[in-house]
Amino acid sequence: QFSDQKGLRWVNYYPTTPEVCDQVTNMLDVGIVYYEDNKTYEVADWNNIEQKYMTPSMHKPIGKLFSYFSYGIPAFYSPYDSYIEFINKVGGNELLWCCCNNEYGMARKIEILMNDPDLYDRLCNVSYEVAKYFHVSTADHWYKPLLDLMNE
């Protein structure tokens, strides 16, 4: 109903090839990383070598969020600690504005972006700059210490 009222087209598609993924992603103006639920997952705590439990609100892989950013697409996301940690670590603090606790907050922020092209452009630029931190061309700083250690 919201999308009809605002003249928006929602894309909910799982691409089957990298080429199709690229085509679909290039059609997007914003991304949305859905809040799934509040299930509890068992994970290993490697510091204490014991089992503990955590909910997705504590941690979620950054892959989906990072994928949008690598195209310069700002994304609305739920307040997972891992997302907020990632954004803070790479200096994308302006992207914290995109964090939403519920669909009503997200809808309001979509309206704001529709009416503020300068904010939208800034968020696109910050998204792209944040993604550079993990780009393959700069990834050697992640792997060089490991490779040096293996070659000793």
Tab-separated table of N, CA, C and O in Angstrom, residues 2-3 9-15 24 28 30-39 41 55-66 68 74-83 98-104 106-107 110:
chain	number	residue	atom	x	y	z
A	2	PHE	N	1.900	1.280	0.839
A	2	PHE	CA	2.808	2.428	0.896
A	2	PHE	C	3.444	2.667	-0.469
A	2	PHE	O	3.482	3.796	-0.949
A	3	SER	N	3.940	1.598	-1.103
A	3	SER	CA	4.608	1.760	-2.393
A	3	SER	C	3.641	2.262	-3.464
A	3	SER	O	4.022	3.078	-4.303
A	9	ARG	N	8.400	1.232	-6.868
A	9	ARG	CA	8.424	-0.150	-7.366
A	9	ARG	C	9.367	-0.943	-6.488
A	9	ARG	O	10.556	-0.643	-6.396
A	10	TRP	N	8.858	-1.963	-5.826
A	10	TRP	CA	9.658	-2.810	-4.956
A	10	TRP	C	10.206	-3.981	-5.762
A	10	TRP	O	9.484	-4.580	-6.543
A	11	VAL	N	11.463	-4.273	-5.572
A	11	VAL	CA	12.096	-5.402	-6.244
A	11	VAL	C	12.471	-6.414	-5.171
A	11	VAL	O	13.272	-6.123	-4.285
A	12	ASN	N	11.884	-7.585	-5.253
A	12	ASN	CA	12.191	-8.667	-4.326
A	12	ASN	C	12.526	-9.870	-5.192
A	12	ASN	O	11.644	-10.606	-5.616
A	13	TYR	N	13.822	-10.045	-5.456
A	13	TYR	CA	14.235	-11.009	-6.452
A	13	TYR	C	15.528	-11.659	-6.016
A	13	TYR	O	16.432	-10.979	-5.520
A	14	TYR	N	15.632	-12.959	-6.207
A	14	TYR	CA	16.873	-13.659	-5.904
A	14	TYR	C	17.530	-14.051	-7.234
A	14	TYR	O	17.091	-14.988	-7.888
A	15	PRO	N	18.564	-13.323	-7.654
A	15	PRO	CA	19.215	-13.597	-8.943
A	15	PRO	C	19.882	-14.972	-8.967
A	15	PRO	O	20.395	-15.445	-7.956
A	24	VAL	N	20.025	-6.550	-11.677
A	24	VAL	CA	18.964	-6.245	-10.712
A	24	VAL	C	19.443	-5.181	-9.730
A	24	VAL	O	18.724	-4.216	-9.445
A	28	LEU	N	18.286	-0.575	-8.480
A	28	LEU	CA	17.825	-0.148	-7.161
A	28	LEU	C	18.258	1.271	-6.808
A	28	LEU	O	19.347	1.701	-7.161
A	30	VAL	N	17.504	2.232	-3.344
A	30	VAL	CA	17.871	1.929	-1.953
A	30	VAL	C	17.758	0.428	-1.746
A	30	VAL	O	17.026	-0.256	-2.468
A	31	GLY	N	18.474	-0.047	-0.769
A	31	GLY	CA	18.384	-1.447	-0.393
A	31	GLY	C	17.709	-1.576	0.952
A	31	GLY	O	17.666	-0.620	1.732
A	32	ILE	N	17.196	-2.755	1.213
A	32	ILE	CA	16.583	-3.034	2.508
A	32	ILE	C	17.097	-4.393	2.979
A	32	ILE	O	16.974	-5.383	2.260
A	33	VAL	N	17.701	-4.399	4.148
A	33	VAL	CA	18.126	-5.648	4.763
A	33	VAL	C	17.090	-5.942	5.840
A	33	VAL	O	17.008	-5.251	6.847
A	34	TYR	N	16.269	-6.939	5.599
A	34	TYR	CA	15.124	-7.233	6.454
A	34	TYR	C	15.527	-7.696	7.841
A	34	TYR	O	16.492	-8.425	8.004
A	35	TYR	N	14.709	-7.307	8.794
A	35	TYR	CA	14.811	-7.869	10.138
A	35	TYR	C	14.049	-9.183	10.099
A	35	TYR	O	12.879	-9.209	9.734
A	36	GLU	N	14.710	-10.268	10.416
A	36	GLU	CA	14.091	-11.576	10.234
A	36	GLU	C	13.190	-11.972	11.393
A	36	GLU	O	12.012	-12.187	11.231
A	37	ASP	N	13.728	-12.141	12.561
A	37	ASP	CA	12.948	-12.503	13.735
A	37	ASP	C	13.881	-12.476	14.929
A	37	ASP	O	15.006	-12.042	14.833
A	38	ASN	N	13.411	-12.950	16.033
A	38	ASN	CA	14.223	-12.924	17.237
A	38	ASN	C	14.574	-14.338	17.695
A	38	ASN	O	14.531	-14.651	18.864
A	39	LYS	N	14.905	-15.193	16.740
A	39	LYS	CA	15.328	-16.553	17.079
A	39	LYS	C	16.633	-16.508	17.869
A	39	LYS	O	17.376	-15.545	17.794
A	41	TYR	N	20.305	-18.390	18.351
A	41	TYR	CA	21.234	-19.277	17.678
A	41	TYR	C	22.360	-19.644	18.635
A	41	TYR	O	22.825	-18.808	19.408
A	55	THR	N	21.106	-13.755	19.870
A	55	THR	CA	19.996	-13.518	18.956
A	55	THR	C	20.516	-12.745	17.752
A	55	THR	O	21.560	-12.106	17.829
A	56	PRO	N	19.779	-12.756	16.645
A	56	PRO	CA	20.227	-12.012	15.475
A	56	PRO	C	20.347	-10.520	15.737
A	56	PRO	O	21.034	-9.825	15.024
A	57	SER	N	19.657	-10.015	16.764
A	57	SER	CA	19.773	-8.584	17.054
A	57	SER	C	21.162	-8.236	17.574
A	57	SER	O	21.554	-7.090	17.578
A	58	MET	N	21.895	-9.259	18.000
A	58	MET	CA	23.248	-9.025	18.474
A	58	MET	C	24.253	-9.044	17.318
A	58	MET	O	25.192	-8.273	17.298
A	59	HIS	N	24.065	-9.951	16.371
A	59	HIS	CA	25.060	-10.117	15.320
A	59	HIS	C	24.418	-10.675	14.054
A	59	HIS	O	23.558	-11.526	14.115
A	60	LYS	N	24.858	-10.191	12.942
A	60	LYS	CA	24.393	-10.669	11.641
A	60	LYS	C	25.512	-10.384	10.646
A	60	LYS	O	26.127	-9.321	10.689
A	61	PRO	N	25.831	-11.312	9.744
A	61	PRO	CA	26.881	-11.042	8.758
A	61	PRO	C	26.582	-9.786	7.946
A	61	PRO	O	25.421	-9.498	7.640
A	62	ILE	N	27.626	-9.054	7.597
A	62	ILE	CA	27.452	-7.764	6.913
A	62	ILE	C	27.348	-7.899	5.404
A	62	ILE	O	27.232	-6.898	4.711
A	63	GLY	N	27.352	-9.112	4.872
A	63	GLY	CA	27.405	-9.312	3.423
A	63	GLY	C	26.338	-8.588	2.635
A	63	GLY	O	26.628	-7.921	1.643
A	64	LYS	N	25.085	-8.700	3.039
A	64	LYS	CA	24.006	-8.043	2.295
A	64	LYS	C	24.156	-6.534	2.329
A	64	LYS	O	24.002	-5.852	1.321
A	65	LEU	N	24.431	-6.013	3.496
A	65	LEU	CA	24.602	-4.571	3.650
A	65	LEU	C	25.766	-4.074	2.801
A	65	LEU	O	25.652	-3.099	2.053
A	66	PHE	N	26.884	-4.777	2.895
A	66	PHE	CA	28.072	-4.413	2.131
A	66	PHE	C	27.827	-4.487	0.621
A	66	PHE	O	28.311	-3.654	-0.132
A	68	TYR	N	25.071	-3.843	-1.066
A	68	TYR	CA	24.409	-2.603	-1.491
A	68	TYR	C	25.405	-1.454	-1.526
A	68	TYR	O	25.470	-0.696	-2.492
A	74	PRO	N	22.557	3.300	-0.743
A	74	PRO	CA	22.298	3.284	0.695
A	74	PRO	C	21.265	2.215	1.018
A	74	PRO	O	20.406	1.906	0.190
A	75	ALA	N	21.354	1.645	2.201
A	75	ALA	CA	20.444	0.563	2.573
A	75	ALA	C	19.870	0.802	3.954
A	75	ALA	O	20.578	1.222	4.867
A	76	PHE	N	18.588	0.526	4.080
A	76	PHE	CA	17.938	0.531	5.386
A	76	PHE	C	18.185	-0.820	6.025
A	76	PHE	O	18.112	-1.849	5.357
A	77	TYR	N	18.470	-0.808	7.311
A	77	TYR	CA	18.835	-2.044	7.982
A	77	TYR	C	18.351	-2.010	9.419
A	77	TYR	O	18.107	-0.954	9.994
A	78	SER	N	18.218	-3.186	9.979
A	78	SER	CA	17.849	-3.324	11.386
A	78	SER	C	19.077	-3.098	12.261
A	78	SER	O	20.204	-3.258	11.798
A	79	PRO	N	18.862	-2.755	13.522
A	79	PRO	CA	19.993	-2.387	14.386
A	79	PRO	C	20.798	-3.566	14.929
A	79	PRO	O	20.988	-3.714	16.130
A	80	TYR	N	21.289	-4.421	14.034
A	80	TYR	CA	22.200	-5.481	14.455
A	80	TYR	C	23.514	-4.853	14.904
A	80	TYR	O	24.026	-3.932	14.263
A	81	ASP	N	24.064	-5.359	15.986
A	81	ASP	CA	25.340	-4.835	16.478
A	81	ASP	C	26.421	-4.899	15.409
A	81	ASP	O	27.230	-3.982	15.276
A	82	SER	N	26.441	-5.990	14.648
A	82	SER	CA	27.492	-6.153	13.638
A	82	SER	C	27.395	-5.084	12.544
A	82	SER	O	28.414	-4.606	12.048
A	83	TYR	N	26.188	-4.683	12.156
A	83	TYR	CA	26.024	-3.634	11.145
A	83	TYR	C	26.535	-2.297	11.685
A	83	TYR	O	27.267	-1.575	11.006
A	98	CYS	N	20.342	5.409	8.438
A	98	CYS	CA	19.530	4.417	7.717
A	98	CYS	C	19.031	3.285	8.615
A	98	CYS	O	18.239	2.458	8.174
A	99	CYS	N	19.485	3.243	9.843
A	99	CYS	CA	19.061	2.193	10.767
A	99	CYS	C	17.598	2.394	11.140
A	99	CYS	O	17.180	3.506	11.458
A	100	CYS	N	16.824	1.318	11.085
A	100	CYS	CA	15.382	1.382	11.381
A	100	CYS	C	14.994	0.241	12.313
A	100	CYS	O	15.409	-0.891	12.109
A	101	ASN	N	14.175	0.550	13.291
A	101	ASN	CA	13.677	-0.480	14.206
A	101	ASN	C	12.444	-1.189	13.692
A	101	ASN	O	12.112	-2.272	14.154
A	102	ASN	N	11.741	-0.563	12.753
A	102	ASN	CA	10.504	-1.160	12.255
A	102	ASN	C	10.171	-0.597	10.876
A	102	ASN	O	10.823	0.336	10.403
A	103	GLU	N	9.160	-1.155	10.260
A	103	GLU	CA	8.806	-0.741	8.898
A	103	GLU	C	8.252	0.678	8.843
A	103	GLU	O	8.370	1.353	7.822
A	104	TYR	N	7.694	1.181	9.935
A	104	TYR	CA	7.172	2.549	9.943
A	104	TYR	C	8.316	3.567	9.903
A	104	TYR	O	8.235	4.572	9.201
A	106	MET	N	11.228	2.945	8.648
A	106	MET	CA	11.800	2.831	7.301
A	106	MET	C	10.959	3.615	6.291
A	106	MET	O	11.497	4.353	5.465
A	107	ALA	N	9.641	3.505	6.374
A	107	ALA	CA	8.760	4.222	5.444
A	107	ALA	C	8.959	5.727	5.583
A	107	ALA	O	9.030	6.448	4.577
A	110	ILE	N	12.204	6.676	3.932
A	110	ILE	CA	12.076	6.647	2.470
A	110	ILE	C	11.454	7.953	1.995
A	110	ILE	O	11.914	8.557	1.022
